[in-house]
CSV table of C-alpha atoms in Angstrom, one decimal:
chain,number,residue,atom,x,y,z
A,1,GLY,CA,-64.2,82.8,3.8
A,2,GLU,CA,-60.4,83.7,2.2
A,3,SER,CA,-60.4,85.7,-0.3
A,4,VAL,CA,-57.8,88.0,-1.2
A,5,GLY,CA,-57.4,91.8,-1.1
A,6,LEU,CA,-55.8,95.4,-2.8
A,7,HIS,CA,-52.7,94.2,-0.3
A,8,LEU,CA,-53.0,91.0,2.2
A,9,PRO,CA,-55.6,88.2,2.1
A,10,THR,CA,-58.4,88.1,4.2
A,11,LEU,CA,-59.8,85.8,6.0
A,12,SER,CA,-63.0,87.1,7.2
A,13,VAL,CA,-65.1,84.0,9.9
A,14,GLN,CA,-67.8,84.7,12.9
A,15,GLU,CA,-67.1,85.6,16.2
A,16,GLY,CA,-66.3,81.8,18.1
A,17,ASP,CA,-65.8,80.4,15.1
A,18,ASN,CA,-61.6,78.4,15.3
A,19,SER,CA,-59.6,81.0,12.1
A,20,ILE,CA,-56.8,78.3,10.7
A,21,ILE,CA,-54.1,80.6,9.3
A,22,ASN,CA,-52.1,79.5,6.8
A,23,CYS,CA,-47.9,80.1,6.1
A,24,ALA,CA,-45.8,78.4,3.4
A,25,TYR,CA,-42.2,79.1,4.1
A,26,SER,CA,-39.5,79.7,2.5
A,27,ASN,CA,-36.5,77.3,3.2
A,28,SER,CA,-35.9,74.1,3.9
A,29,ALA,CA,-33.3,75.0,6.3
A,30,SER,CA,-35.2,77.2,8.6
A,31,ASP,CA,-35.6,75.7,11.9
A,32,TYR,CA,-37.9,78.3,13.9
A,33,PHE,CA,-40.8,80.0,12.5
A,34,ILE,CA,-43.1,82.5,14.7
A,35,TRP,CA,-45.4,83.9,14.9
A,36,TYR,CA,-46.8,87.3,15.3
A,37,LYS,CA,-50.0,88.9,15.6
A,38,GLN,CA,-50.0,93.1,14.5
A,39,GLU,CA,-52.6,95.6,15.1
A,40,SER,CA,-53.0,98.4,13.4
A,41,GLY,CA,-50.9,101.7,13.5
A,42,LYS,CA,-48.7,99.0,16.4
A,43,GLY,CA,-45.8,97.1,16.8
A,44,PRO,CA,-45.8,92.9,16.1
A,45,GLN,CA,-46.8,91.2,19.3
A,46,PHE,CA,-45.3,87.8,19.8
A,47,ILE,CA,-47.8,85.4,19.8
A,48,ILE,CA,-45.9,81.6,19.5
A,49,ASP,CA,-43.1,80.1,18.4
A,50,ILE,CA,-41.6,76.6,18.1
A,51,ARG,CA,-39.1,74.5,16.4
A,52,SER,CA,-38.2,72.3,13.8
A,53,ASN,CA,-37.7,69.0,15.7
A,54,MET,CA,-42.4,69.5,16.3
A,55,ASP,CA,-44.0,69.3,14.7
A,56,LYS,CA,-47.0,70.9,16.8
A,57,ARG,CA,-47.0,73.7,20.0
A,58,GLN,CA,-50.4,74.8,21.8
A,59,GLY,CA,-50.7,78.1,23.2
A,60,GLN,CA,-53.6,79.6,24.6
A,61,ARG,CA,-56.6,79.5,21.9
A,62,VAL,CA,-53.6,79.2,19.7
A,63,THR,CA,-51.8,76.2,18.1
A,64,VAL,CA,-48.4,75.8,15.8
A,65,LEU,CA,-48.3,73.4,12.8
A,66,LEU,CA,-45.2,72.8,10.9
A,67,ASN,CA,-45.4,70.6,7.8
A,68,LYS,CA,-41.8,71.0,7.1
A,69,THR,CA,-42.2,68.4,3.9
A,70,VAL,CA,-44.6,70.9,2.3
A,71,LYS,CA,-42.5,73.6,3.6
A,72,HIS,CA,-46.3,74.8,5.6
A,73,LEU,CA,-47.3,76.6,9.1
A,74,SER,CA,-50.4,77.5,10.5
A,75,LEU,CA,-51.4,78.9,13.0
A,76,GLN,CA,-55.0,78.6,14.7
A,77,ILE,CA,-57.3,79.9,17.0
A,78,ALA,CA,-59.4,78.7,18.9
A,79,ALA,CA,-63.1,80.3,19.6
A,80,THR,CA,-61.9,83.8,17.7
A,81,GLN,CA,-62.7,86.7,19.1
A,82,PRO,CA,-63.1,90.8,17.8
A,83,GLY,CA,-60.2,92.1,20.0
A,84,ASP,CA,-58.6,88.7,17.5
A,85,SER,CA,-58.6,90.9,14.4
A,86,ALA,CA,-56.0,92.3,13.6
A,87,VAL,CA,-53.1,91.2,10.7
A,88,TYR,CA,-51.1,87.7,11.8
A,89,PHE,CA,-47.0,86.9,9.8
A,90,CYS,CA,-45.5,83.8,10.0
A,91,ALA,CA,-41.0,84.8,10.6
A,92,GLU,CA,-39.3,82.1,10.5
A,93,LYS,CA,-34.9,82.0,10.5
A,94,ILE,CA,-32.0,79.4,10.3
A,95,GLY,CA,-29.7,79.4,13.3
A,96,TYR,CA,-27.7,82.6,13.9
A,97,SER,CA,-29.7,84.2,11.4
A,98,THR,CA,-32.1,87.0,11.7
A,99,LEU,CA,-35.9,86.8,11.5
A,100,THR,CA,-37.7,86.6,8.0
A,101,PHE,CA,-41.4,87.6,7.4
A,102,GLY,CA,-44.2,85.9,5.1
A,103,LYS,CA,-46.3,88.8,4.0
A,104,GLY,CA,-49.0,88.7,6.9
A,105,THR,CA,-52.3,88.2,7.0
A,106,MET,CA,-55.6,90.0,7.8
A,107,LEU,CA,-58.4,88.4,10.2
A,108,LEU,CA,-61.4,90.1,10.0
A,109,VAL,CA,-63.9,88.9,13.2
A,110,SER,CA,-67.0,89.7,13.0
A,111,PRO,CA,-69.3,89.4,15.6
B,1,ASP,CA,-43.7,99.5,31.2
B,2,THR,CA,-41.6,97.2,30.5
B,3,GLY,CA,-41.3,96.7,26.6
B,4,VAL,CA,-39.4,97.5,24.4
B,5,SER,CA,-40.1,101.7,24.2
B,6,GLN,CA,-39.2,103.5,20.2
B,7,ASN,CA,-38.9,107.6,19.6
B,8,PRO,CA,-41.0,109.9,18.8
B,9,ARG,CA,-43.9,107.4,17.5
B,10,HIS,CA,-44.3,110.0,14.3
B,11,LYS,CA,-42.2,112.0,12.2
B,12,ILE,CA,-43.0,113.9,8.8
B,13,THR,CA,-39.9,115.6,7.1
B,14,LYS,CA,-39.4,117.1,4.4
B,15,ARG,CA,-36.8,115.9,1.4
B,16,GLY,CA,-33.0,116.2,1.7
B,17,GLN,CA,-33.8,117.0,6.1
B,18,ASN,CA,-31.5,113.9,8.2
B,19,VAL,CA,-34.0,112.1,10.7
B,20,THR,CA,-33.5,111.0,14.3
B,21,PHE,CA,-34.8,108.2,15.7
B,22,ARG,CA,-34.3,105.9,18.8
B,23,CYS,CA,-35.8,102.8,21.0
B,24,ASP,CA,-34.7,101.8,24.5
B,25,PRO,CA,-34.7,97.8,24.8
B,26,ILE,CA,-36.4,95.2,27.2
B,27,SER,CA,-33.5,95.7,29.9
B,28,GLU,CA,-31.2,93.3,30.4
B,29,HIS,CA,-31.3,91.5,26.6
B,30,ASN,CA,-28.4,92.1,24.8
B,31,ARG,CA,-29.7,92.2,21.2
B,32,LEU,CA,-31.3,94.6,19.5
B,33,TYR,CA,-32.6,94.4,16.1
B,34,TRP,CA,-33.3,97.7,13.9
B,35,TYR,CA,-36.6,96.8,10.7
B,36,ARG,CA,-38.4,98.7,8.0
B,37,GLN,CA,-42.4,98.2,6.9
B,38,THR,CA,-44.0,99.2,5.0
B,39,LEU,CA,-48.2,98.7,3.9
B,40,GLY,CA,-49.2,95.5,3.4
B,41,GLN,CA,-46.1,94.0,4.0
B,42,GLY,CA,-44.5,92.5,7.2
B,43,PRO,CA,-41.8,93.7,8.5
B,44,GLU,CA,-38.0,93.4,6.8
B,45,PHE,CA,-34.6,93.2,8.9
B,46,LEU,CA,-32.3,96.4,8.7
B,47,THR,CA,-29.4,95.6,11.4
B,48,TYR,CA,-28.7,94.2,14.8
B,49,PHE,CA,-26.5,94.7,17.9
B,50,GLN,CA,-25.1,92.0,20.3
B,51,ASN,CA,-24.6,94.3,22.8
B,52,GLU,CA,-23.2,97.7,21.6
B,53,ALA,CA,-21.4,95.8,18.1
B,54,GLN,CA,-23.6,96.2,15.3
B,55,LEU,CA,-22.8,92.3,14.0
B,56,GLU,CA,-24.8,92.5,10.8
B,57,LYS,CA,-26.9,94.7,8.0
B,58,SER,CA,-28.8,94.5,5.2
B,59,ARG,CA,-28.5,94.7,1.8
B,60,LEU,CA,-31.4,97.8,2.5
B,61,LEU,CA,-29.4,99.5,4.6
B,62,SER,CA,-27.9,102.5,2.0
B,63,ASP,CA,-25.4,105.0,2.8
B,64,ARG,CA,-27.6,107.3,4.9
B,65,PHE,CA,-28.7,105.0,7.1
B,66,SER,CA,-26.5,104.7,10.2
B,67,ALA,CA,-27.6,102.8,13.7
B,68,GLU,CA,-25.6,103.4,17.3
B,69,ARG,CA,-25.7,101.3,20.0
B,70,PRO,CA,-23.0,102.7,21.5
B,71,LYS,CA,-23.5,101.2,25.2
B,72,GLY,CA,-25.1,98.5,24.8
B,73,SER,CA,-28.4,99.2,26.1
B,74,PHE,CA,-30.8,102.2,23.5
B,75,SER,CA,-30.2,102.9,19.7
B,76,THR,CA,-30.1,105.2,17.4
B,77,LEU,CA,-31.4,105.0,13.8
B,78,GLU,CA,-30.5,108.6,11.5
B,79,ILE,CA,-31.0,108.8,8.1
B,80,GLN,CA,-29.7,111.5,6.9
B,81,ARG,CA,-31.1,113.4,3.6
B,82,THR,CA,-34.2,111.7,3.6
B,83,GLU,CA,-36.3,110.8,0.1
B,84,GLN,CA,-39.6,110.1,-0.3
B,85,GLY,CA,-39.4,106.5,0.0
B,86,ASP,CA,-37.7,106.9,2.8
B,87,SER,CA,-41.9,106.2,3.8
B,88,ALA,CA,-42.7,103.9,6.0
B,89,MET,CA,-43.2,102.0,9.7
B,90,TYR,CA,-39.6,101.9,12.2
B,91,LEU,CA,-39.7,98.9,14.3
B,92,CYS,CA,-36.0,98.0,16.5
B,93,ALA,CA,-37.2,94.6,18.4
B,94,SER,CA,-34.7,93.0,21.4
B,95,SER,CA,-33.8,89.7,22.3
B,96,PHE,CA,-32.8,87.4,25.4
B,97,GLY,CA,-29.1,85.1,24.1
B,98,SER,CA,-26.8,83.8,21.3
B,99,GLN,CA,-29.7,82.7,19.0
B,100,GLY,CA,-32.2,84.7,20.4
B,101,GLU,CA,-34.8,83.9,18.6
B,102,THR,CA,-37.1,85.2,20.3
B,103,GLN,CA,-38.0,89.3,19.3
B,104,TYR,CA,-40.3,92.2,20.9
B,105,PHE,CA,-40.8,94.2,19.8
B,106,GLY,CA,-41.9,97.7,19.9
B,107,PRO,CA,-44.7,100.4,19.1
B,108,GLY,CA,-42.7,101.7,15.7
B,109,THR,CA,-41.8,105.0,14.7
B,110,ARG,CA,-43.9,105.7,10.8
B,111,LEU,CA,-41.8,108.4,9.1
B,112,LEU,CA,-43.5,110.2,6.7
B,113,VAL,CA,-41.0,112.2,3.9
B,114,LEU,CA,-42.8,115.6,2.2
């Protein structure tokens, strides 16, 4: 299920389930979006990115979906593993500007 | 290891002291970024360099903060007269190209100001 924790929304899933992490971005002019995974005590790790001229992009076990009409971005993780447990951030960018990060979602995967 | 490196990884200092952090980007990456991250929040942009030129600074970057990238390779971030509110993780990232979308992050320097 999904719950709002003290600091971060949290998604708890069982190993092997598919996970969907959602992100509402702020600027309709944003033309580039990126997902990062951050484990405790480490820097953000690049997962996948997508440009605004696309609505779907697939990587290894991950898919990013972009819905510009409602300014919504999602990250789908197939066959979630305990090693996927981390905080996931979406970020957006307009042209040459810098990245603006969302608040993050904690993913907890139970064996 | 060819990723972004940061030193030190941890720094504890007393209020009022100056601290300096170093970032070594991925070689050949012409853009270097500094971010600050507090617990439960996403990284917040501070400043970035294209080669040795500092092109943008956030309003978060007070006069006590200064960053340099003198030879267009490594960068330093200095905080003068540290305050308890400066306690955070300081992240460095680098990218390649004129738009440099994909930023690769280092492990960060965690600062605690007592």
